[in-house]
mmCIF file of C-alpha atoms in Angstrom:
data_model
loop_
_atom_site.group_PDB
_atom_site.id
_atom_site.type_symbol
_atom_site.label_atom_id
_atom_site.label_comp_id
_atom_site.label_asym_id
_atom_site.label_seq_id
_atom_site.Cartn_x
_atom_site.Cartn_y
_atom_site.Cartn_z
ATOM 1 C CA MET A 4 -74.444 34.429 -264.492
ATOM 2 C CA HIS A 5 -75.375 36.693 -267.387
ATOM 3 C CA LYS A 6 -79.085 36.452 -266.484
ATOM 4 C CA ASP A 7 -78.324 37.401 -262.880
ATOM 5 C CA ILE A 8 -76.461 40.537 -264.022
ATOM 6 C CA GLN A 9 -79.357 41.497 -266.304
ATOM 7 C CA GLY A 10 -81.778 40.988 -263.432
ATOM 8 C CA LEU A 11 -79.715 43.263 -261.173
ATOM 9 C CA GLN A 12 -79.573 45.920 -263.875
ATOM 10 C CA LYS A 13 -83.354 45.850 -264.238
ATOM 11 C CA VAL A 14 -83.778 46.193 -260.475
ATOM 12 C CA ASN A 15 -81.351 49.115 -260.433
ATOM 13 C CA ARG A 16 -83.185 50.832 -263.310
ATOM 14 C CA ARG A 17 -86.530 50.435 -261.554
ATOM 15 C CA GLU A 18 -85.030 51.818 -258.339
ATOM 16 C CA MET A 19 -83.552 54.797 -260.176
ATOM 17 C CA LYS A 20 -86.898 55.493 -261.884
ATOM 18 C CA ARG A 21 -88.668 55.274 -258.524
ATOM 19 C CA ARG A 22 -86.209 57.731 -256.960
ATOM 20 C CA GLU A 23 -86.504 60.142 -259.901
ATOM 21 C CA ALA A 24 -90.286 60.038 -259.621
ATOM 22 C CA ALA A 25 -90.096 60.707 -255.873
ATOM 23 C CA LEU A 26 -87.724 63.635 -256.385
ATOM 24 C CA LYS A 27 -89.937 65.052 -259.131
ATOM 25 C CA ALA A 28 -93.010 64.781 -256.905
ATOM 26 C CA GLN A 29 -91.168 66.436 -254.036
ATOM 27 C CA SER A 30 -90.030 69.248 -256.341
ATOM 28 C CA GLU A 31 -93.592 69.767 -257.572
ATOM 29 C CA ARG A 32 -94.876 69.880 -253.993
ATOM 30 C CA GLN A 33 -92.252 72.477 -253.109
ATOM 31 C CA GLN A 34 -93.203 74.551 -256.149
ATOM 32 C CA ASP A 35 -96.872 74.332 -255.222
ATOM 33 C CA THR A 36 -95.982 75.430 -251.684
ATOM 34 C CA VAL A 37 -94.090 78.436 -253.057
ATOM 35 C CA TYR A 38 -96.976 79.386 -255.353
ATOM 36 C CA VAL A 39 -99.510 79.471 -252.504
ATOM 37 C CA ALA A 40 -97.156 80.842 -249.812
ATOM 38 C CA SER A 41 -97.787 84.282 -248.368
ATOM 39 C CA GLN A 42 -95.397 87.186 -248.837
ATOM 40 C CA PHE A 43 -94.248 86.815 -245.233
ATOM 41 C CA LYS A 44 -93.338 83.137 -245.692
ATOM 42 C CA LEU A 45 -91.491 83.878 -248.925
ATOM 43 C CA THR A 46 -89.536 86.662 -247.205
ATOM 44 C CA VAL A 47 -88.611 84.384 -244.290
ATOM 45 C CA ARG A 48 -87.528 81.615 -246.670
ATOM 46 C CA LYS A 49 -85.270 83.961 -248.658
ATOM 47 C CA PHE A 50 -83.908 85.516 -245.475
ATOM 48 C CA ARG A 51 -82.880 82.112 -244.084
ATOM 49 C CA ARG A 52 -80.800 81.439 -247.194
ATOM 50 C CA ASN A 53 -78.615 84.474 -246.399
ATOM 51 C CA ARG A 54 -76.083 83.084 -243.932
ATOM 52 C CA LEU A 55 -74.630 86.450 -242.981
ATOM 53 C CA ALA A 56 -78.108 87.752 -242.196
ATOM 54 C CA VAL A 57 -78.847 84.722 -240.015
ATOM 55 C CA VAL A 58 -75.534 85.153 -238.172
ATOM 56 C CA GLY A 59 -76.320 88.845 -237.687
ATOM 57 C CA LEU A 60 -79.764 87.977 -236.307
ATOM 58 C CA ILE A 61 -78.220 85.502 -233.836
ATOM 59 C CA LEU A 62 -75.720 88.139 -232.682
ATOM 60 C CA LEU A 63 -78.507 90.682 -232.190
ATOM 61 C CA CYS A 64 -80.499 88.160 -230.149
ATOM 62 C CA ILE A 65 -77.459 87.624 -227.916
ATOM 63 C CA ILE A 66 -76.831 91.376 -227.557
ATOM 64 C CA TYR A 67 -80.426 92.156 -226.580
ATOM 65 C CA PHE A 68 -80.529 89.172 -224.243
ATOM 66 C CA ILE A 69 -77.509 90.721 -222.535
ATOM 67 C CA ALA A 70 -79.284 94.095 -222.440
ATOM 68 C CA LEU A 71 -82.350 92.511 -220.841
ATOM 69 C CA PHE A 72 -80.464 90.612 -218.126
ATOM 70 C CA ALA A 73 -77.296 92.726 -217.907
ATOM 71 C CA ASP A 74 -77.450 93.263 -214.142
ATOM 72 C CA PHE A 75 -77.783 89.525 -213.575
ATOM 73 C CA LEU A 76 -75.005 88.585 -215.997
ATOM 74 C CA ALA A 77 -72.610 91.241 -214.633
ATOM 75 C CA PRO A 78 -70.683 90.099 -211.533
ATOM 76 C CA TYR A 79 -70.580 93.645 -210.101
ATOM 77 C CA GLY A 80 -72.736 96.756 -210.088
ATOM 78 C CA LYS A 81 -72.090 99.569 -212.540
ATOM 79 C CA ASN A 82 -70.765 101.888 -209.796
ATOM 80 C CA THR A 83 -69.012 99.302 -207.614
ATOM 81 C CA TYR A 84 -65.347 100.272 -207.328
ATOM 82 C CA ASN A 85 -62.184 99.166 -205.564
ATOM 83 C CA PRO A 86 -59.460 101.860 -205.352
ATOM 84 C CA SER A 87 -56.777 99.225 -204.765
ATOM 85 C CA ILE A 88 -57.062 97.801 -208.335
ATOM 86 C CA THR A 89 -57.303 100.878 -210.576
ATOM 87 C CA ASN A 90 -56.397 100.467 -214.267
ATOM 88 C CA MET A 91 -55.784 96.751 -213.816
ATOM 89 C CA ALA A 92 -55.342 94.503 -216.863
ATOM 90 C CA PRO A 93 -57.912 91.717 -217.414
ATOM 91 C CA LYS A 94 -57.781 88.893 -214.869
ATOM 92 C CA GLY A 95 -59.883 85.899 -215.817
ATOM 93 C CA MET A 96 -60.835 82.558 -214.359
ATOM 94 C CA HIS A 97 -58.581 79.482 -214.281
ATOM 95 C CA TRP A 98 -59.219 75.779 -214.669
ATOM 96 C CA ILE A 99 -55.603 74.588 -214.352
ATOM 97 C CA ASP A 100 -53.571 75.621 -211.296
ATOM 98 C CA ALA A 101 -49.855 76.385 -211.067
ATOM 99 C CA GLU A 102 -49.073 72.703 -210.412
ATOM 100 C CA GLY A 103 -50.892 71.546 -213.544
ATOM 101 C CA ASN A 104 -53.950 70.105 -211.810
ATOM 102 C CA PHE A 105 -57.255 70.461 -213.680
ATOM 103 C CA SER A 106 -60.412 71.588 -211.909
ATOM 104 C CA PHE A 107 -63.921 71.360 -213.332
ATOM 105 C CA ARG A 108 -64.890 74.317 -211.147
ATOM 106 C CA PRO A 109 -63.209 77.588 -212.175
ATOM 107 C CA PHE A 110 -61.197 79.525 -209.622
ATOM 108 C CA VAL A 111 -59.326 82.812 -209.264
ATOM 109 C CA TYR A 112 -56.067 83.688 -207.571
ATOM 110 C CA GLU A 113 -55.616 86.456 -205.057
ATOM 111 C CA ILE A 114 -54.646 89.732 -206.759
ATOM 112 C CA VAL A 115 -51.812 91.502 -204.953
ATOM 113 C CA SER A 116 -50.915 95.094 -205.833
ATOM 114 C CA SER A 117 -47.487 96.711 -205.747
ATOM 115 C CA TYR A 118 -45.603 99.595 -207.399
ATOM 116 C CA ASP A 119 -42.958 99.661 -210.085
ATOM 117 C CA PRO A 120 -39.776 101.021 -208.438
ATOM 118 C CA VAL A 121 -38.829 102.956 -211.602
ATOM 119 C CA THR A 122 -42.110 104.415 -212.890
ATOM 120 C CA PHE A 123 -44.076 104.158 -209.610
ATOM 121 C CA ALA A 124 -46.967 102.805 -211.657
ATOM 122 C CA PRO A 125 -49.199 100.263 -209.886
ATOM 123 C CA THR A 126 -48.651 96.629 -210.853
ATOM 124 C CA TYR A 127 -50.852 93.648 -210.092
ATOM 125 C CA MET A 128 -49.723 90.056 -209.670
ATOM 126 C CA GLU A 129 -51.622 86.842 -208.991
ATOM 127 C CA ASP A 130 -50.609 84.962 -205.835
ATOM 128 C CA THR A 131 -50.810 81.325 -206.958
ATOM 129 C CA SER A 132 -50.577 80.112 -203.367
ATOM 130 C CA SER A 133 -53.980 81.577 -202.524
ATOM 131 C CA LYS A 134 -57.045 80.799 -204.598
ATOM 132 C CA GLN A 135 -60.826 80.856 -204.310
ATOM 133 C CA TYR A 136 -63.438 79.040 -206.361
ATOM 134 C CA VAL A 137 -65.928 80.963 -208.456
ATOM 135 C CA SER A 138 -69.529 80.562 -207.325
ATOM 136 C CA PHE A 139 -72.440 80.518 -209.732
ATOM 137 C CA PHE A 140 -75.629 82.343 -208.775
ATOM 138 C CA ALA A 141 -73.572 84.194 -206.221
ATOM 139 C CA ARG A 142 -74.794 87.066 -204.081
ATOM 140 C CA GLY A 143 -73.417 90.527 -204.684
ATOM 141 C CA ASP A 144 -74.627 94.064 -205.325
ATOM 142 C CA GLU A 145 -78.369 94.660 -205.213
ATOM 143 C CA TYR A 146 -80.273 95.547 -208.377
ATOM 144 C CA LYS A 147 -83.738 95.321 -209.910
ATOM 145 C CA LEU A 148 -84.152 92.448 -212.352
ATOM 146 C CA LEU A 149 -86.067 93.724 -215.399
ATOM 147 C CA GLY A 150 -86.523 96.929 -213.417
ATOM 148 C CA LEU A 151 -89.106 95.242 -211.171
ATOM 149 C CA ILE A 152 -87.685 92.478 -208.948
ATOM 150 C CA GLU A 153 -85.195 93.456 -206.257
ATOM 151 C CA THR A 154 -82.451 90.847 -205.892
ATOM 152 C CA ASP A 155 -78.717 90.492 -205.335
ATOM 153 C CA ILE A 156 -78.096 87.240 -207.241
ATOM 154 C CA HIS A 157 -75.540 87.364 -210.075
ATOM 155 C CA LEU A 158 -74.615 84.685 -212.598
ATOM 156 C CA PHE A 159 -71.128 84.263 -211.141
ATOM 157 C CA GLY A 160 -68.844 85.847 -208.584
ATOM 158 C CA VAL A 161 -66.697 85.153 -205.528
ATOM 159 C CA ASP A 162 -68.137 84.732 -202.055
ATOM 160 C CA ASN A 163 -65.336 86.498 -200.165
ATOM 161 C CA PRO A 164 -63.617 89.234 -202.223
ATOM 162 C CA LYS A 165 -61.188 90.214 -199.459
ATOM 163 C CA GLY A 166 -57.907 88.324 -199.223
ATOM 164 C CA GLU A 167 -55.038 88.446 -196.759
ATOM 165 C CA ASN A 168 -52.792 90.618 -198.919
ATOM 166 C CA GLY A 169 -55.070 91.605 -201.801
ATOM 167 C CA VAL A 170 -58.467 90.901 -203.342
ATOM 168 C CA PHE A 171 -60.277 88.060 -205.083
ATOM 169 C CA GLY A 172 -62.429 88.749 -208.112
ATOM 170 C CA VAL A 173 -63.260 88.060 -211.757
ATOM 171 C CA TYR A 174 -62.264 90.985 -213.971
ATOM 172 C CA LEU A 175 -62.587 89.675 -217.525
ATOM 173 C CA PHE A 176 -62.087 93.102 -219.157
ATOM 174 C CA GLY A 177 -59.917 94.648 -216.447
ATOM 175 C CA THR A 178 -60.790 97.781 -214.481
ATOM 176 C CA ASP A 179 -60.961 101.513 -215.243
ATOM 177 C CA GLN A 180 -59.236 104.433 -213.547
ATOM 178 C CA ALA A 181 -61.681 104.286 -210.618
ATOM 179 C CA GLY A 182 -61.270 100.530 -210.064
ATOM 180 C CA ARG A 183 -64.669 99.594 -211.558
ATOM 181 C CA ASP A 184 -65.106 96.316 -213.418
ATOM 182 C CA LEU A 185 -65.129 97.109 -217.142
ATOM 183 C CA PHE A 186 -66.865 93.834 -218.048
ATOM 184 C CA SER A 187 -69.857 94.613 -215.836
ATOM 185 C CA ARG A 188 -70.069 98.215 -217.041
ATOM 186 C CA THR A 189 -69.887 97.106 -220.694
ATOM 187 C CA LEU A 190 -72.770 94.668 -220.241
ATOM 188 C CA ILE A 191 -74.860 97.251 -218.390
ATOM 189 C CA GLY A 192 -73.998 99.856 -221.045
ATOM 190 C CA THR A 193 -75.732 97.606 -223.577
ATOM 191 C CA GLN A 194 -79.070 98.633 -222.057
ATOM 192 C CA ILE A 195 -78.660 102.245 -223.216
ATOM 193 C CA SER A 196 -76.531 101.891 -226.340
ATOM 194 C CA GLY A 197 -78.598 98.990 -227.653
ATOM 195 C CA THR A 198 -81.999 100.564 -227.058
ATOM 196 C CA VAL A 199 -81.302 104.163 -228.067
ATOM 197 C CA GLY A 200 -81.304 103.039 -231.706
ATOM 198 C CA LEU A 201 -84.651 101.246 -231.366
ATOM 199 C CA VAL A 202 -86.389 104.162 -229.646
ATOM 200 C CA GLY A 203 -84.849 106.682 -232.047
ATOM 201 C CA VAL A 204 -85.865 104.686 -235.115
ATOM 202 C CA LEU A 205 -89.405 104.334 -233.754
ATOM 203 C CA LEU A 206 -89.729 108.124 -233.473
ATOM 204 C CA SER A 207 -88.191 108.720 -236.899
ATOM 205 C CA PHE A 208 -90.492 106.030 -238.348
ATOM 206 C CA ILE A 209 -93.562 107.845 -237.022
ATOM 207 C CA LEU A 210 -92.365 111.210 -238.367
ATOM 208 C CA GLY A 211 -91.268 109.806 -241.735
ATOM 209 C CA LEU A 212 -94.438 107.775 -242.255
ATOM 210 C CA LEU A 213 -96.750 110.623 -241.218
ATOM 211 C CA LEU A 214 -95.124 113.479 -243.128
ATOM 212 C CA GLY A 215 -94.076 111.356 -246.112
ATOM 213 C CA GLY A 216 -97.554 109.845 -246.349
ATOM 214 C CA LEU A 217 -99.275 113.230 -246.256
ATOM 215 C CA SER A 218 -96.865 114.609 -248.834
ATOM 216 C CA GLY A 219 -97.352 111.738 -251.270
ATOM 217 C CA TYR A 220 -101.077 111.136 -250.817
ATOM 218 C CA ILE A 221 -102.396 114.697 -250.625
ATOM 219 C CA GLY A 222 -99.835 116.438 -252.839
ATOM 220 C CA GLY A 223 -100.234 120.063 -253.865
ATOM 221 C CA LYS A 224 -99.211 122.762 -251.422
ATOM 222 C CA VAL A 225 -98.866 120.252 -248.582
ATOM 223 C CA ASP A 226 -96.333 118.303 -250.644
ATOM 224 C CA MET A 227 -94.397 121.464 -251.491
ATOM 225 C CA VAL A 228 -94.173 122.642 -247.851
ATOM 226 C CA ILE A 229 -93.109 119.236 -246.518
ATOM 227 C CA GLN A 230 -90.519 118.762 -249.258
ATOM 228 C CA ARG A 231 -88.967 122.167 -248.518
ATOM 229 C CA ILE A 232 -88.734 121.203 -244.843
ATOM 230 C CA ILE A 233 -87.049 117.951 -245.854
ATOM 231 C CA ASP A 234 -84.613 119.789 -248.148
ATOM 232 C CA PHE A 235 -83.688 122.186 -245.337
ATOM 233 C CA THR A 236 -83.190 119.359 -242.823
ATOM 234 C CA ILE A 237 -81.030 117.310 -245.200
ATOM 235 C CA SER A 238 -78.868 120.330 -246.044
ATOM 236 C CA LEU A 239 -77.830 120.767 -242.409
ATOM 237 C CA PRO A 240 -74.475 119.121 -241.480
ATOM 238 C CA THR A 241 -75.345 116.200 -239.234
ATOM 239 C CA ILE A 242 -72.460 116.082 -236.744
ATOM 240 C CA PRO A 243 -72.366 119.854 -235.983
ATOM 241 C CA LEU A 244 -76.152 119.853 -235.625
ATOM 242 C CA TRP A 245 -76.016 116.929 -233.197
ATOM 243 C CA MET A 246 -73.284 118.640 -231.229
ATOM 244 C CA ALA A 247 -75.175 121.948 -231.073
ATOM 245 C CA LEU A 248 -78.431 120.338 -229.933
ATOM 246 C CA ALA A 249 -76.670 118.039 -227.451
ATOM 247 C CA ALA A 250 -74.687 120.952 -225.992
ATOM 248 C CA ALA A 251 -78.000 122.676 -225.260
ATOM 249 C CA VAL A 252 -79.024 119.823 -222.929
ATOM 250 C CA PRO A 253 -78.470 120.973 -219.290
ATOM 251 C CA ALA A 254 -75.685 119.046 -217.582
ATOM 252 C CA ASN A 255 -77.683 118.689 -214.362
ATOM 253 C CA TRP A 256 -80.541 116.763 -215.953
ATOM 254 C CA PRO A 257 -81.142 113.206 -214.657
ATOM 255 C CA VAL A 258 -80.001 110.237 -216.713
ATOM 256 C CA THR A 259 -83.483 109.239 -217.908
ATOM 257 C CA LYS A 260 -84.343 112.728 -219.088
ATOM 258 C CA THR A 261 -81.012 113.104 -220.883
ATOM 259 C CA TYR A 262 -81.456 109.691 -222.531
ATOM 260 C CA PHE A 263 -84.813 110.596 -224.063
ATOM 261 C CA CYS A 264 -83.545 114.033 -225.085
ATOM 262 C CA ILE A 265 -80.583 112.481 -226.953
ATOM 263 C CA THR A 266 -82.995 110.006 -228.579
ATOM 264 C CA ILE A 267 -85.203 112.856 -229.819
ATOM 265 C CA ILE A 268 -82.155 114.725 -231.136
ATOM 266 C CA LEU A 269 -81.057 111.686 -233.129
ATOM 267 C CA SER A 270 -84.581 111.218 -234.482
ATOM 268 C CA LEU A 271 -84.984 114.821 -235.666
ATOM 269 C CA VAL A 272 -82.278 114.462 -238.300
ATOM 270 C CA SER A 273 -82.945 110.894 -239.454
ATOM 271 C CA TRP A 274 -86.554 111.010 -240.634
ATOM 272 C CA PRO A 275 -86.219 112.920 -243.987
ATOM 273 C CA ASN A 276 -84.805 109.984 -245.980
ATOM 274 C CA LEU A 277 -87.619 107.715 -244.817
ATOM 275 C CA ALA A 278 -90.175 110.429 -245.603
ATOM 276 C CA ARG A 279 -88.833 110.692 -249.150
ATOM 277 C CA THR A 280 -89.149 106.929 -249.586
ATOM 278 C CA VAL A 281 -92.706 106.874 -248.239
ATOM 279 C CA ARG A 282 -93.688 109.834 -250.455
ATOM 280 C CA SER A 283 -92.484 108.122 -253.632
ATOM 281 C CA LYS A 284 -94.322 104.911 -252.728
ATOM 282 C CA PHE A 285 -97.550 106.753 -251.960
ATOM 283 C CA MET A 286 -97.405 108.709 -255.225
ATOM 284 C CA SER A 287 -97.103 105.461 -257.192
ATOM 285 C CA LEU A 288 -99.828 103.650 -255.234
ATOM 286 C CA LYS A 289 -102.526 106.326 -254.893
ATOM 287 C CA ASN A 290 -103.580 105.878 -258.542
ATOM 288 C CA GLU A 291 -103.787 102.083 -258.368
ATOM 289 C CA ASP A 292 -107.144 100.412 -258.897
ATOM 290 C CA PHE A 293 -107.442 98.969 -255.394
ATOM 291 C CA VAL A 294 -106.894 102.434 -253.858
ATOM 292 C CA LYS A 295 -109.499 103.983 -256.165
ATOM 293 C CA ALA A 296 -111.922 101.177 -255.297
ATOM 294 C CA ALA A 297 -111.408 101.779 -251.580
ATOM 295 C CA ARG A 298 -111.947 105.516 -252.082
ATOM 296 C CA VAL A 299 -115.159 104.960 -254.073
ATOM 297 C CA SER A 300 -116.487 102.529 -251.465
ATOM 298 C CA GLY A 301 -116.326 105.315 -248.886
ATOM 299 C CA ALA A 302 -113.189 104.326 -246.955
ATOM 300 C CA SER A 303 -111.594 107.148 -244.988
ATOM 301 C CA THR A 304 -108.171 108.525 -245.865
ATOM 302 C CA PHE A 305 -106.700 107.078 -242.660
ATOM 303 C CA ARG A 306 -108.059 103.600 -243.463
ATOM 304 C CA ILE A 307 -106.834 103.739 -247.059
ATOM 305 C CA ILE A 308 -103.335 104.669 -245.926
ATOM 306 C CA CYS A 309 -103.052 102.225 -243.011
ATOM 307 C CA LYS A 310 -105.055 99.292 -244.390
ATOM 308 C CA HIS A 311 -104.262 99.332 -248.100
ATOM 309 C CA MET A 312 -101.161 101.390 -248.921
ATOM 310 C CA VAL A 313 -98.688 100.928 -246.061
ATOM 311 C CA PRO A 314 -98.842 97.065 -246.078
ATOM 312 C CA MET A 315 -97.848 97.119 -249.762
ATOM 313 C CA PHE A 316 -94.304 98.219 -248.897
ATOM 314 C CA MET A 317 -94.020 97.331 -245.205
ATOM 315 C CA SER A 318 -91.204 94.854 -245.917
ATOM 316 C CA HIS A 319 -89.236 97.660 -247.558
ATOM 317 C CA LEU A 320 -89.861 99.899 -244.538
ATOM 318 C CA ILE A 321 -88.642 97.187 -242.139
ATOM 319 C CA ALA A 322 -85.440 96.777 -244.155
ATOM 320 C CA SER A 323 -84.878 100.553 -244.196
ATOM 321 C CA LEU A 324 -85.451 100.820 -240.456
ATOM 322 C CA SER A 325 -83.041 97.982 -239.663
ATOM 323 C CA LEU A 326 -80.366 99.792 -241.670
ATOM 324 C CA SER A 327 -81.077 103.064 -239.814
ATOM 325 C CA ILE A 328 -80.524 101.663 -236.316
ATOM 326 C CA PRO A 329 -76.687 101.447 -236.657
ATOM 327 C CA GLY A 330 -76.585 105.150 -237.454
ATOM 328 C CA MET A 331 -78.499 105.890 -234.248
ATOM 329 C CA ILE A 332 -76.116 103.748 -232.180
ATOM 330 C CA LEU A 333 -73.076 105.405 -233.729
ATOM 331 C CA GLY A 334 -74.630 108.831 -233.153
ATOM 332 C CA GLU A 335 -75.150 108.191 -229.434
ATOM 333 C CA THR A 336 -71.676 106.702 -229.116
ATOM 334 C CA SER A 337 -70.092 109.681 -230.876
ATOM 335 C CA LEU A 338 -71.919 112.254 -228.767
ATOM 336 C CA SER A 339 -71.133 110.439 -225.510
ATOM 337 C CA PHE A 340 -67.519 109.972 -226.609
ATOM 338 C CA LEU A 341 -67.267 113.752 -227.094
ATOM 339 C CA SER A 342 -68.911 114.309 -223.663
ATOM 340 C CA LEU A 343 -71.890 115.961 -225.386
ATOM 341 C CA GLY A 344 -74.350 113.109 -225.003
ATOM 342 C CA LEU A 345 -74.898 110.946 -221.960
ATOM 343 C CA ARG A 346 -72.649 111.736 -219.021
ATOM 344 C CA PRO A 347 -71.678 109.820 -215.883
ATOM 345 C CA PRO A 348 -73.267 108.318 -213.832
ATOM 346 C CA ALA A 349 -75.009 107.041 -216.979
ATOM 347 C CA VAL A 350 -73.289 104.001 -218.465
ATOM 348 C CA SER A 351 -73.199 103.479 -222.227
ATOM 349 C CA TRP A 352 -70.563 102.328 -224.685
ATOM 350 C CA GLY A 353 -69.885 105.948 -225.629
ATOM 351 C CA VAL A 354 -69.409 106.952 -221.991
ATOM 352 C CA LEU A 355 -66.992 104.049 -221.477
ATOM 353 C CA LEU A 356 -65.045 104.955 -224.618
ATOM 354 C CA ALA A 357 -64.698 108.530 -223.376
ATOM 355 C CA ASP A 358 -61.966 107.222 -221.048
ATOM 356 C CA ALA A 359 -59.997 106.208 -224.160
ATOM 357 C CA GLN A 360 -59.819 109.738 -225.568
ATOM 358 C CA LYS A 361 -56.321 110.246 -224.278
ATOM 359 C CA PHE A 362 -53.533 108.620 -226.254
ATOM 360 C CA ARG A 363 -51.787 107.728 -222.998
ATOM 361 C CA ASN A 364 -54.731 105.606 -221.879
ATOM 362 C CA VAL A 365 -54.888 103.787 -225.231
ATOM 363 C CA VAL A 366 -51.186 102.904 -225.044
ATOM 364 C CA LEU A 367 -50.987 101.973 -221.371
ATOM 365 C CA TYR A 368 -54.507 100.617 -220.855
ATOM 366 C CA PRO A 369 -55.681 99.202 -224.221
ATOM 367 C CA TRP A 370 -58.463 97.185 -222.565
ATOM 368 C CA THR A 371 -60.440 100.432 -222.211
ATOM 369 C CA MET A 372 -61.131 100.111 -225.957
ATOM 370 C CA ILE A 373 -63.060 96.822 -225.509
ATOM 371 C CA PRO A 374 -66.504 98.547 -225.514
ATOM 372 C CA GLY A 375 -65.655 99.688 -229.044
ATOM 373 C CA VAL A 376 -65.668 96.030 -230.112
ATOM 374 C CA PHE A 377 -69.286 95.766 -228.966
ATOM 375 C CA VAL A 378 -70.154 98.837 -231.044
ATOM 376 C CA VAL A 379 -68.529 97.362 -234.162
ATOM 377 C CA VAL A 380 -70.167 93.941 -233.711
ATOM 378 C CA THR A 381 -73.620 95.451 -233.124
ATOM 379 C CA VAL A 382 -73.413 97.780 -236.120
ATOM 380 C CA MET A 383 -72.189 94.992 -238.399
ATOM 381 C CA ALA A 384 -74.949 92.660 -237.168
ATOM 382 C CA PHE A 385 -77.610 95.269 -237.938
ATOM 383 C CA ASN A 386 -76.104 95.851 -241.373
ATOM 384 C CA PHE A 387 -76.119 92.107 -242.111
ATOM 385 C CA VAL A 388 -79.747 91.782 -241.007
ATOM 386 C CA GLY A 389 -80.744 94.922 -242.927
ATOM 387 C CA ASP A 390 -79.118 93.692 -246.134
ATOM 388 C CA GLY A 391 -80.778 90.305 -245.694
ATOM 389 C CA LEU A 392 -84.209 91.863 -245.170
ATOM 390 C CA ARG A 393 -83.761 94.161 -248.144
ATOM 391 C CA ASP A 394 -82.838 91.250 -250.419
ATOM 392 C CA ALA A 395 -85.591 89.025 -249.018
ATOM 393 C CA ALA A 396 -88.217 91.721 -249.469
ATOM 394 C CA ASP A 397 -87.241 92.370 -253.097
ATOM 395 C CA PRO A 398 -89.687 90.400 -255.277
ATOM 396 C CA TYR A 399 -87.350 90.511 -258.284
ATOM 397 C CA LEU A 400 -84.511 88.559 -256.639
#
C-alpha cells in the first residue's frame, strides 16, 4: 500500500513537471511573438484588452450599420405621416394576446383615436379585438438602397395599415406632431449625424496635418505666421462662432449643400489643436538620424514627411481623431437643435431634438427626447474607442 502511494506521488510529480515545462515553453513562445510583432499587432493586442474600448467599437459598428441600411431597417419613410396619430406614445409589437395565448409571429393591435373630454387632447387606445401580424421584408415606401438601388422592401411592417376604426402599424418610438414615425426618422437621422463627424474630422485632419507639418518642419517665418493664425483661431469663442457662421448659410439652400457647409464650419474651428500636436512631433523628429539620412540621400520634402515622419506618430493621430469626432457630432446636434444648422426636410438627431425645445413637449411627449439617447451612446462609444486607441498606441504602457 505504501509503495502504491509513493508510485502515485512520483507520477503526479512527473505530470506537474511536464505541465510546468509546457507552460514555460508557451510563455516563451508568446514572449518571442511579442518581440517580433509589428507595432500594429501590438496596438491591436493592447486594444483588445480594454473591454470598454471593445464595447465602444461594437456599438459604433452597430450605429454605422444602421446608418448604411437605415432606409431598409426603418418601417416607414422619413416624411411619411398620418395626421390621425399625431404625438402618439410608443406602440410596439406583441407576442402574447389579451387572452394569454403566445404567438411566435409578432402582431399589432388596431390603434383607435379619441379625445379626452376634459382636456380635448387626442388619446390612442389599442383595440384588442382586432389585430394584424407583422410581416418581415414587407413592402412600403420607396427608397434607394445605398443610394443606388430603387426598392420598397423594409425589414418589417404591416401589409394593410388601414383598419375599420383606426390604423395598424409599428411605432416603437411613437410619433411626432405631424404623425411621422419617430423610430424611422431616428434611424434615418443616423446617416447625417453619424457621418458629419467623419467628414468634418477628415477635413480638419488635412488642414491640421498640412499646416502643422509645414510649421514644424520648415520653421522660421512660416512657423511664426501659422502659429499666430492658430492662436487667433483658438481665442475665438467656439459656440458663438459656430452660430454666426451657421446663421450666414442661406435658408433656401438644398439639404446636401447645407450639410457640406455645416461640415466645413465645424472643421474650420477644430484643426488648430491637431496642428499644434503635429508641429511638436515634427520639431522633435526633423533632427533624428533617419530624417537626416533621407535628406542626404536626396529624398524630397514631401516624401520625407509622408514616408518617414508621419508614420512615426500615426497611431497617436488616429487616437486624436477618434476623440475629435464626438465634438463634431455634438456641434452639428447643437446647431440643428438651435435651428441654425440643418433644417427640415433634412433629418438628423439635432433636427429631431428641435421638437423638444419646448418644455410642454418634454412633459407631455417625453418620447421626443429618444434621439438624444442615440447622441449620448454614440459620443460615449467614440470616447471609449478613443481612450482605448490612445492607451494602446502609448509604448510606455
